[in-house]
Amino acid sequence: MKSHYRVVVIGGGVVGASVLYHLAKFGWSDVCLLERSVLTAGSSWHAAGGIHALNADPNMAALQAYTIDLLPEIECESGQNIGLHMTGGLTLAGTPERWEWLQSAYRVFQSIGIEDCELLTPQQAQERCPIMSTDGILGAMWADREGYVDTTGTVHAYAGAAKMRGAQVFEHTKVERLTQTAEGWIVHTDKGDIACEHVVNAAGLWAKQVGRMAGVELSVSPLKHHYLITDTIPEVAACDFEMPMTVDLEGFTYMRQDQKGILIGIYEVQHEHWAMDGAPWNYGMELFAEDLDRIENELVLGFSRYPAAENAGIKTWVNGAFTFSPDGNPLVGPVPGKRGYWSACAVMAGFLQGGGVGKTLAEWMIHGEPEADAWCMDVARYGRWAENKRYIRETTGQFYSRRFVMTYPNEQLPAGRPLKRAPAYSDMDAAGAVWGTSWDMEVPLYFAPDGFKETPTLKRSNAHPIVAEECRAVREAVGLLDISAFSRYEVSGPRAEAWLDRLMASKLPKPGRAKLAPMLAPNGRLKGDLTVFNWGDGTFWIMGSYYLRAWHMRWFDDHLEEGVAVRDLGEEVCGFSLSGPNSRAVIERLTEGDIAALPFMGVGEFDIGMIRARVARMSVCGELGYEINCRYGDHITLRRALLEAGADHGIREIGFNALLSLRLEKSFGIWSAEFTQGYTPGETGMDRWIDWEKGDFIGREAALAERDGNGPAKRLVTLEIDAEGADASGFEPVWAGEARIGFVTSGGYGHTTGKSLAMALVDAAHAAPGTKLSVHVVGVERAATVIPPSPYDPEGRAMRGLPAAEPA
């Protein structure tokens, strides 16, 4: 063991071994892995080892597909048998709602490039899994790329292949503490100290303690998980092919063959946490006694699904711990505020996702950005609020118990809520607000009458008419929206303007103005669809998506220069927006100063009633509008003043569901849908805001290459869909005849235009208005047409305070 390495990976499970392998594979061979016991001595040795390509998130699906492709390669490279069995797999649906969801999911999988799946009748499913009962089954989905691996062999294959590329592995070497230095980190072990530039926390069950060694509190907790292995089952032994991996969603079980018997795993509804502060250091190859009372209901369902197992003995019980994050996805990437400290934790499905996690982290560390959009597992998707132990317990438990429970897109889950509430929350709640959540903040979705309860559904819900009324209020009078859940960052200092000019691809606004500003990564892909405010006093604001606060602050901090200060205002500033033709009349009633003279995209400081506020004349709704930013302590008073001033102007409180409908009618994209770090400005139309004539900015070279080359292969378009009772929502495939030519980025109903609308990324050859296409909506193919952008008020007259043209 040397005294210095470029990277030290802590943890000898499948994730740590994969990170080590990928670092070495991509050229960093001066790396080592430290394991306090032996490789696999955590969750890896007792994992069921299942692999499958299906995931509703396209980026996670791509990482899983990468892992599946990689497994035979590392077996060949290392010479270590990994016991790879590609059996194919079934996902069963046992209720009409689940079958409808599965048919919809099948189309989403097509959209994200998973071609090797098909829908089956119950009888066809039984032909592929003959030991399965079809009682209660309405249909199934088959996927070719499913199976399982030998877990111990796979970890040793990753580690062996890494060593063949120059990496080193040290077992029986316990990390005792970490010290941050100007150059990186010192890893203090029971075998001596190691200096390094980067530390990777891949410690699995011990991730909590290794995080605390660096002053990091990771949002992760272990939970216990059962599976059993039967003795030989004659029907299995007699079959001339291997039973497929089978997931029974209504039974909370998964099954695969194990020798001549089967393995049945359970996601028990009555979950049980264990060692929330991290596993004991001397824990490793132990298991817990099976808890049959806790899993009785799931066991009954499991044996009912596979009657042939009822007469077989149980050879092995496994009740071991696995780590989970609040949403079940991994926590990967550079930890904000801890330069050189990397997380590779909470990888629940390590043998399925470990290859992709290792690739992502190695690319990130070596090249500064991963190849694929990694937001779905970025450690920065959570903030300090998610370090709370009760929050972690509630959310990880909720995820575990709902692992196979169907969640509807309009369903609001209760765990970890409510957490942060805007000051006027109680008043809005009394006014009928129905709440969703963005990051840690409760946000109003719509305002409903007393006693209203929204029905979870894949289609248009019973809240549809309520949202329609809110949209009408905005188009015809004035809507009031709580915008506390917008992010705001203050940029100041003598070099603030020069720094912003390099960070943003757009021209900066002049004093007293605001401007839309795309922010790019060096590879030319998007890092933000932001708005920059120039207050005219040497300070600027950046406004963006609230749930990206830690993510964007990490980016700002990573690029910070002397003479620049960036401050997150998310705990200090909140506010409301007024949108609609009567919004000026409302705000004028309260304002000292000539606010009517404020131009479109103008900003200034005004007295709004008793409140000193920073106001911007803009609106995401496509109407005349004002965003009013105030101190947290002024929020209640501001709301009451605006409602009183607007009482005879038809003012109505609205929620974000209305905003999403209104912005679709303007073809306004949003982050995480139309704009992600996987897309380019040319694809998304954000290139219209790039200032090509200014000097250097981050991503300029790559953006120029896209502009001056053949142009993007895909273009963002607006679709009108011949839908009935349901609307597209995201990742549905778009077809030109039999050819899949794109996918929906987001969709919904345009209440003003009376049309089902969607935005989609499609092949450039099919992007012209008038092009006839089709889209699957909740599994049903519907005719669609590319229409010109902004089906409502395409000339933008309403935003400028002029009468809008009638909708087409």
mmCIF file of N, CA, C and O in Angstrom, residues 736-800:
data_model
loop_
_atom_site.group_PDB
_atom_site.id
_atom_site.type_symbol
_atom_site.label_atom_id
_atom_site.label_comp_id
_atom_site.label_asym_id
_atom_site.label_seq_id
_atom_site.Cartn_x
_atom_site.Cartn_y
_atom_site.Cartn_z
ATOM 1 N N ALA A 736 -44.074 8.041 -36.921
ATOM 2 C CA ALA A 736 -44.408 8.414 -38.300
ATOM 3 C C ALA A 736 -44.647 7.099 -39.024
ATOM 4 O O ALA A 736 -43.703 6.411 -39.416
ATOM 5 N N GLY A 737 -45.905 6.711 -39.108
ATOM 6 C CA GLY A 737 -46.205 5.375 -39.607
ATOM 7 C C GLY A 737 -45.717 4.330 -38.622
ATOM 8 O O GLY A 737 -46.062 4.357 -37.434
ATOM 9 N N GLU A 738 -44.875 3.412 -39.086
ATOM 10 C CA GLU A 738 -44.330 2.366 -38.224
ATOM 11 C C GLU A 738 -42.995 2.762 -37.597
ATOM 12 O O GLU A 738 -42.449 2.012 -36.793
ATOM 13 N N ALA A 739 -42.477 3.921 -37.990
ATOM 14 C CA ALA A 739 -41.156 4.348 -37.510
ATOM 15 C C ALA A 739 -41.298 5.205 -36.253
ATOM 16 O O ALA A 739 -42.075 6.167 -36.223
ATOM 17 N N ARG A 740 -40.537 4.863 -35.210
ATOM 18 C CA ARG A 740 -40.509 5.674 -33.995
ATOM 19 C C ARG A 740 -39.529 6.808 -34.229
ATOM 20 O O ARG A 740 -38.336 6.592 -34.435
ATOM 21 N N ILE A 741 -40.024 8.049 -34.198
ATOM 22 C CA ILE A 741 -39.186 9.190 -34.600
ATOM 23 C C ILE A 741 -38.976 10.197 -33.468
ATOM 24 O O ILE A 741 -38.393 11.262 -33.680
ATOM 25 N N GLY A 742 -39.424 9.857 -32.272
ATOM 26 C CA GLY A 742 -39.211 10.774 -31.164
ATOM 27 C C GLY A 742 -40.016 10.374 -29.950
ATOM 28 O O GLY A 742 -40.562 9.270 -29.873
ATOM 29 N N PHE A 743 -40.101 11.293 -28.997
ATOM 30 C CA PHE A 743 -40.834 11.027 -27.769
ATOM 31 C C PHE A 743 -41.352 12.335 -27.190
ATOM 32 O O PHE A 743 -40.802 13.419 -27.435
ATOM 33 N N VAL A 744 -42.411 12.206 -26.416
ATOM 34 C CA VAL A 744 -43.017 13.356 -25.749
ATOM 35 C C VAL A 744 -42.142 13.775 -24.570
ATOM 36 O O VAL A 744 -41.676 12.933 -23.802
ATOM 37 N N THR A 745 -41.919 15.064 -24.429
ATOM 38 C CA THR A 745 -41.196 15.575 -23.269
ATOM 39 C C THR A 745 -42.158 15.972 -22.145
ATOM 40 O O THR A 745 -41.848 15.782 -20.962
ATOM 41 N N SER A 746 -43.312 16.530 -22.493
ATOM 42 C CA SER A 746 -44.367 16.796 -21.505
ATOM 43 C C SER A 746 -45.651 17.059 -22.263
ATOM 44 O O SER A 746 -45.640 17.355 -23.464
ATOM 45 N N GLY A 747 -46.758 16.946 -21.551
ATOM 46 C CA GLY A 747 -48.034 17.164 -22.213
ATOM 47 C C GLY A 747 -49.128 17.469 -21.211
ATOM 48 O O GLY A 747 -48.941 17.376 -20.000
ATOM 49 N N GLY A 748 -50.288 17.807 -21.736
ATOM 50 C CA GLY A 748 -51.435 18.122 -20.895
ATOM 51 C C GLY A 748 -52.540 18.716 -21.736
ATOM 52 O O GLY A 748 -52.490 18.720 -22.968
ATOM 53 N N TYR A 749 -53.526 19.244 -21.056
ATOM 54 C CA TYR A 749 -54.685 19.812 -21.752
ATOM 55 C C TYR A 749 -54.593 21.324 -21.741
ATOM 56 O O TYR A 749 -54.353 21.942 -20.695
ATOM 57 N N GLY A 750 -54.787 21.926 -22.912
ATOM 58 C CA GLY A 750 -54.834 23.380 -23.019
ATOM 59 C C GLY A 750 -56.264 23.863 -22.841
ATOM 60 O O GLY A 750 -57.083 23.737 -23.758
ATOM 61 N N HIS A 751 -56.568 24.403 -21.679
ATOM 62 C CA HIS A 751 -57.958 24.744 -21.376
ATOM 63 C C HIS A 751 -58.452 25.948 -22.173
ATOM 64 O O HIS A 751 -59.665 26.073 -22.396
ATOM 65 N N THR A 752 -57.576 26.811 -22.612
ATOM 66 C CA THR A 752 -57.993 27.954 -23.425
ATOM 67 C C THR A 752 -58.212 27.537 -24.866
ATOM 68 O O THR A 752 -59.213 27.903 -25.499
ATOM 69 N N THR A 753 -57.305 26.766 -25.401
ATOM 70 C CA THR A 753 -57.403 26.321 -26.795
ATOM 71 C C THR A 753 -58.355 25.147 -26.958
ATOM 72 O O THR A 753 -58.799 24.860 -28.076
ATOM 73 N N GLY A 754 -58.663 24.449 -25.852
ATOM 74 C CA GLY A 754 -59.521 23.278 -25.949
ATOM 75 C C GLY A 754 -58.859 22.119 -26.659
ATOM 76 O O GLY A 754 -59.537 21.300 -27.290
ATOM 77 N N LYS A 755 -57.537 22.027 -26.537
ATOM 78 C CA LYS A 755 -56.798 20.989 -27.250
ATOM 79 C C LYS A 755 -55.896 20.213 -26.291
ATOM 80 O O LYS A 755 -55.389 20.764 -25.313
ATOM 81 N N SER A 756 -55.707 18.935 -26.604
ATOM 82 C CA SER A 756 -54.702 18.136 -25.911
ATOM 83 C C SER A 756 -53.368 18.427 -26.580
ATOM 84 O O SER A 756 -53.199 18.208 -27.781
ATOM 85 N N LEU A 757 -52.427 18.939 -25.800
ATOM 86 C CA LEU A 757 -51.154 19.416 -26.335
ATOM 87 C C LEU A 757 -49.989 18.629 -25.742
ATOM 88 O O LEU A 757 -50.096 18.091 -24.638
ATOM 89 N N ALA A 758 -48.916 18.601 -26.472
ATOM 90 C CA ALA A 758 -47.682 18.001 -25.969
ATOM 91 C C ALA A 758 -46.514 18.684 -26.637
ATOM 92 O O ALA A 758 -46.632 19.245 -27.732
ATOM 93 N N MET A 759 -45.386 18.643 -25.963
ATOM 94 C CA MET A 759 -44.126 19.029 -26.573
ATOM 95 C C MET A 759 -43.306 17.759 -26.725
ATOM 96 O O MET A 759 -43.395 16.844 -25.892
ATOM 97 N N ALA A 760 -42.550 17.677 -27.798
ATOM 98 C CA ALA A 760 -41.857 16.426 -28.110
ATOM 99 C C ALA A 760 -40.549 16.716 -28.829
ATOM 100 O O ALA A 760 -40.424 17.710 -29.565
ATOM 101 N N LEU A 761 -39.577 15.850 -28.598
ATOM 102 C CA LEU A 761 -38.339 15.860 -29.374
ATOM 103 C C LEU A 761 -38.490 14.840 -30.481
ATOM 104 O O LEU A 761 -38.651 13.637 -30.218
ATOM 105 N N VAL A 762 -38.454 15.297 -31.727
ATOM 106 C CA VAL A 762 -38.645 14.410 -32.876
ATOM 107 C C VAL A 762 -37.507 14.584 -33.867
ATOM 108 O O VAL A 762 -36.801 15.607 -33.864
ATOM 109 N N ASP A 763 -37.334 13.590 -34.718
ATOM 110 C CA ASP A 763 -36.336 13.698 -35.773
ATOM 111 C C ASP A 763 -36.571 14.967 -36.573
ATOM 112 O O ASP A 763 -37.720 15.310 -36.902
ATOM 113 N N ALA A 764 -35.500 15.658 -36.914
ATOM 114 C CA ALA A 764 -35.612 16.958 -37.579
ATOM 115 C C ALA A 764 -36.424 16.870 -38.868
ATOM 116 O O ALA A 764 -37.129 17.817 -39.230
ATOM 117 N N ALA A 765 -36.362 15.733 -39.541
ATOM 118 C CA ALA A 765 -37.093 15.577 -40.800
ATOM 119 C C ALA A 765 -38.601 15.584 -40.613
ATOM 120 O O ALA A 765 -39.357 15.746 -41.574
ATOM 121 N N HIS A 766 -39.070 15.417 -39.381
ATOM 122 C CA HIS A 766 -40.515 15.360 -39.107
ATOM 123 C C HIS A 766 -40.968 16.534 -38.243
ATOM 124 O O HIS A 766 -42.036 16.465 -37.630
ATOM 125 N N ALA A 767 -40.178 17.608 -38.212
ATOM 126 C CA ALA A 767 -40.462 18.708 -37.286
ATOM 127 C C ALA A 767 -41.275 19.840 -37.907
ATOM 128 O O ALA A 767 -41.669 20.762 -37.198
ATOM 129 N N ALA A 768 -41.583 19.775 -39.191
ATOM 130 C CA ALA A 768 -42.279 20.881 -39.839
ATOM 131 C C ALA A 768 -43.748 20.918 -39.417
ATOM 132 O O ALA A 768 -44.398 19.870 -39.319
ATOM 133 N N PRO A 769 -44.295 22.114 -39.158
ATOM 134 C CA PRO A 769 -45.722 22.210 -38.857
ATOM 135 C C PRO A 769 -46.567 21.572 -39.957
ATOM 136 O O PRO A 769 -46.256 21.691 -41.148
ATOM 137 N N GLY A 770 -47.619 20.891 -39.541
ATOM 138 C CA GLY A 770 -48.479 20.187 -40.476
ATOM 139 C C GLY A 770 -48.152 18.720 -40.628
ATOM 140 O O GLY A 770 -48.950 17.959 -41.188
ATOM 141 N N THR A 771 -46.988 18.279 -40.117
ATOM 142 C CA THR A 771 -46.590 16.878 -40.226
ATOM 143 C C THR A 771 -47.551 16.005 -39.420
ATOM 144 O O THR A 771 -47.822 16.269 -38.243
ATOM 145 N N LYS A 772 -48.054 14.954 -40.060
ATOM 146 C CA LYS A 772 -48.990 14.038 -39.405
ATOM 147 C C LYS A 772 -48.209 12.909 -38.730
ATOM 148 O O LYS A 772 -47.418 12.225 -39.377
ATOM 149 N N LEU A 773 -48.461 12.724 -37.461
ATOM 150 C CA LEU A 773 -47.764 11.717 -36.667
ATOM 151 C C LEU A 773 -48.788 10.993 -35.794
ATOM 152 O O LEU A 773 -49.994 11.198 -35.933
ATOM 153 N N SER A 774 -48.319 10.154 -34.881
ATOM 154 C CA SER A 774 -49.192 9.563 -33.875
ATOM 155 C C SER A 774 -48.419 9.409 -32.581
ATOM 156 O O SER A 774 -47.188 9.362 -32.571
ATOM 157 N N VAL A 775 -49.161 9.357 -31.477
ATOM 158 C CA VAL A 775 -48.578 9.254 -30.134
ATOM 159 C C VAL A 775 -49.411 8.249 -29.342
ATOM 160 O O VAL A 775 -50.646 8.245 -29.436
ATOM 161 N N HIS A 776 -48.730 7.415 -28.562
ATOM 162 C CA HIS A 776 -49.459 6.541 -27.643
ATOM 163 C C HIS A 776 -49.754 7.299 -26.347
ATOM 164 O O HIS A 776 -48.838 7.798 -25.694
ATOM 165 N N VAL A 777 -51.022 7.391 -26.012
ATOM 166 C CA VAL A 777 -51.451 8.057 -24.784
ATOM 167 C C VAL A 777 -52.122 7.012 -23.892
ATOM 168 O O VAL A 777 -53.136 6.434 -24.275
ATOM 169 N N VAL A 778 -51.521 6.751 -22.727
ATOM 170 C CA VAL A 778 -51.956 5.686 -21.831
ATOM 171 C C VAL A 778 -52.142 4.387 -22.626
ATOM 172 O O VAL A 778 -53.145 3.688 -22.517
ATOM 173 N N GLY A 779 -51.163 4.098 -23.483
ATOM 174 C CA GLY A 779 -51.121 2.843 -24.213
ATOM 175 C C GLY A 779 -51.937 2.794 -25.480
ATOM 176 O O GLY A 779 -51.883 1.792 -26.203
ATOM 177 N N VAL A 780 -52.722 3.837 -25.775
ATOM 178 C CA VAL A 780 -53.591 3.839 -26.957
ATOM 179 C C VAL A 780 -53.017 4.806 -27.997
ATOM 180 O O VAL A 780 -52.714 5.958 -27.683
ATOM 181 N N GLU A 781 -52.898 4.337 -29.244
ATOM 182 C CA GLU A 781 -52.337 5.191 -30.288
ATOM 183 C C GLU A 781 -53.346 6.253 -30.702
ATOM 184 O O GLU A 781 -54.513 5.955 -30.990
ATOM 185 N N ARG A 782 -52.884 7.512 -30.745
ATOM 186 C CA ARG A 782 -53.720 8.641 -31.100
ATOM 187 C C ARG A 782 -53.065 9.456 -32.206
ATOM 188 O O ARG A 782 -51.837 9.637 -32.224
ATOM 189 N N ALA A 783 -53.878 9.972 -33.108
ATOM 190 C CA ALA A 783 -53.361 10.831 -34.165
ATOM 191 C C ALA A 783 -52.813 12.118 -33.563
ATOM 192 O O ALA A 783 -53.341 12.645 -32.572
ATOM 193 N N ALA A 784 -51.744 12.642 -34.170
ATOM 194 C CA ALA A 784 -51.115 13.877 -33.687
ATOM 195 C C ALA A 784 -50.611 14.672 -34.878
ATOM 196 O O ALA A 784 -50.277 14.102 -35.928
ATOM 197 N N THR A 785 -50.552 15.971 -34.711
ATOM 198 C CA THR A 785 -50.080 16.867 -35.765
ATOM 199 C C THR A 785 -49.091 17.859 -35.171
ATOM 200 O O THR A 785 -49.339 18.422 -34.095
ATOM 201 N N VAL A 786 -47.981 18.072 -35.859
ATOM 202 C CA VAL A 786 -47.059 19.133 -35.469
ATOM 203 C C VAL A 786 -47.725 20.472 -35.798
ATOM 204 O O VAL A 786 -48.168 20.691 -36.927
ATOM 205 N N ILE A 787 -47.807 21.343 -34.800
ATOM 206 C CA ILE A 787 -48.413 22.655 -35.011
ATOM 207 C C ILE A 787 -47.375 23.739 -34.742
ATOM 208 O O ILE A 787 -46.362 23.491 -34.084
ATOM 209 N N PRO A 788 -47.597 24.944 -35.244
ATOM 210 C CA PRO A 788 -46.641 26.021 -34.964
ATOM 211 C C PRO A 788 -46.553 26.280 -33.466
ATOM 212 O O PRO A 788 -47.524 26.054 -32.728
ATOM 213 N N PRO A 789 -45.413 26.771 -32.998
ATOM 214 C CA PRO A 789 -45.270 27.053 -31.564
ATOM 215 C C PRO A 789 -46.298 28.075 -31.097
ATOM 216 O O PRO A 789 -46.776 28.899 -31.875
ATOM 217 N N SER A 790 -46.618 27.989 -29.814
ATOM 218 C CA SER A 790 -47.504 28.942 -29.150
ATOM 219 C C SER A 790 -48.897 28.948 -29.764
ATOM 220 O O SER A 790 -49.323 29.929 -30.375
ATOM 221 N N PRO A 791 -49.642 27.847 -29.581
ATOM 222 C CA PRO A 791 -51.009 27.829 -30.121
ATOM 223 C C PRO A 791 -51.903 28.913 -29.534
ATOM 224 O O PRO A 791 -52.896 29.287 -30.154
ATOM 225 N N TYR A 792 -51.571 29.433 -28.362
ATOM 226 C CA TYR A 792 -52.284 30.580 -27.818
ATOM 227 C C TYR A 792 -51.447 31.831 -28.036
ATOM 228 O O TYR A 792 -50.264 31.880 -27.665
ATOM 229 N N ASP A 793 -52.029 32.830 -28.684
ATOM 230 C CA ASP A 793 -51.393 34.138 -28.850
ATOM 231 C C ASP A 793 -49.968 34.015 -29.390
ATOM 232 O O ASP A 793 -49.002 34.415 -28.727
ATOM 233 N N PRO A 794 -49.802 33.473 -30.592
ATOM 234 C CA PRO A 794 -48.451 33.229 -31.119
ATOM 235 C C PRO A 794 -47.615 34.492 -31.285
ATOM 236 O O PRO A 794 -46.385 34.420 -31.271
ATOM 237 N N GLU A 795 -48.235 35.637 -31.408
ATOM 238 C CA GLU A 795 -47.474 36.874 -31.564
ATOM 239 C C GLU A 795 -47.043 37.467 -30.228
ATOM 240 O O GLU A 795 -46.324 38.472 -30.189
ATOM 241 N N GLY A 796 -47.474 36.871 -29.125
ATOM 242 C CA GLY A 796 -47.059 37.353 -27.815
ATOM 243 C C GLY A 796 -47.639 38.701 -27.441
ATOM 244 O O GLY A 796 -47.039 39.458 -26.662
ATOM 245 N N ARG A 797 -48.816 39.029 -27.941
ATOM 246 C CA ARG A 797 -49.417 40.326 -27.662
ATOM 247 C C ARG A 797 -49.831 40.450 -26.184
ATOM 248 O O ARG A 797 -49.637 41.491 -25.572
ATOM 249 N N ALA A 798 -50.388 39.376 -25.636
ATOM 250 C CA ALA A 798 -50.909 39.458 -24.270
ATOM 251 C C ALA A 798 -49.804 39.748 -23.266
ATOM 252 O O ALA A 798 -50.005 40.509 -22.311
ATOM 253 N N MET A 799 -48.635 39.150 -23.446
ATOM 254 C CA MET A 799 -47.521 39.380 -22.517
ATOM 255 C C MET A 799 -47.102 40.841 -22.509
ATOM 256 O O MET A 799 -46.576 41.336 -21.519
ATOM 257 N N ARG A 800 -47.347 41.504 -23.617
ATOM 258 C CA ARG A 800 -46.960 42.916 -23.740
ATOM 259 C C ARG A 800 -48.104 43.860 -23.397
ATOM 260 O O ARG A 800 -48.014 45.059 -23.622
#
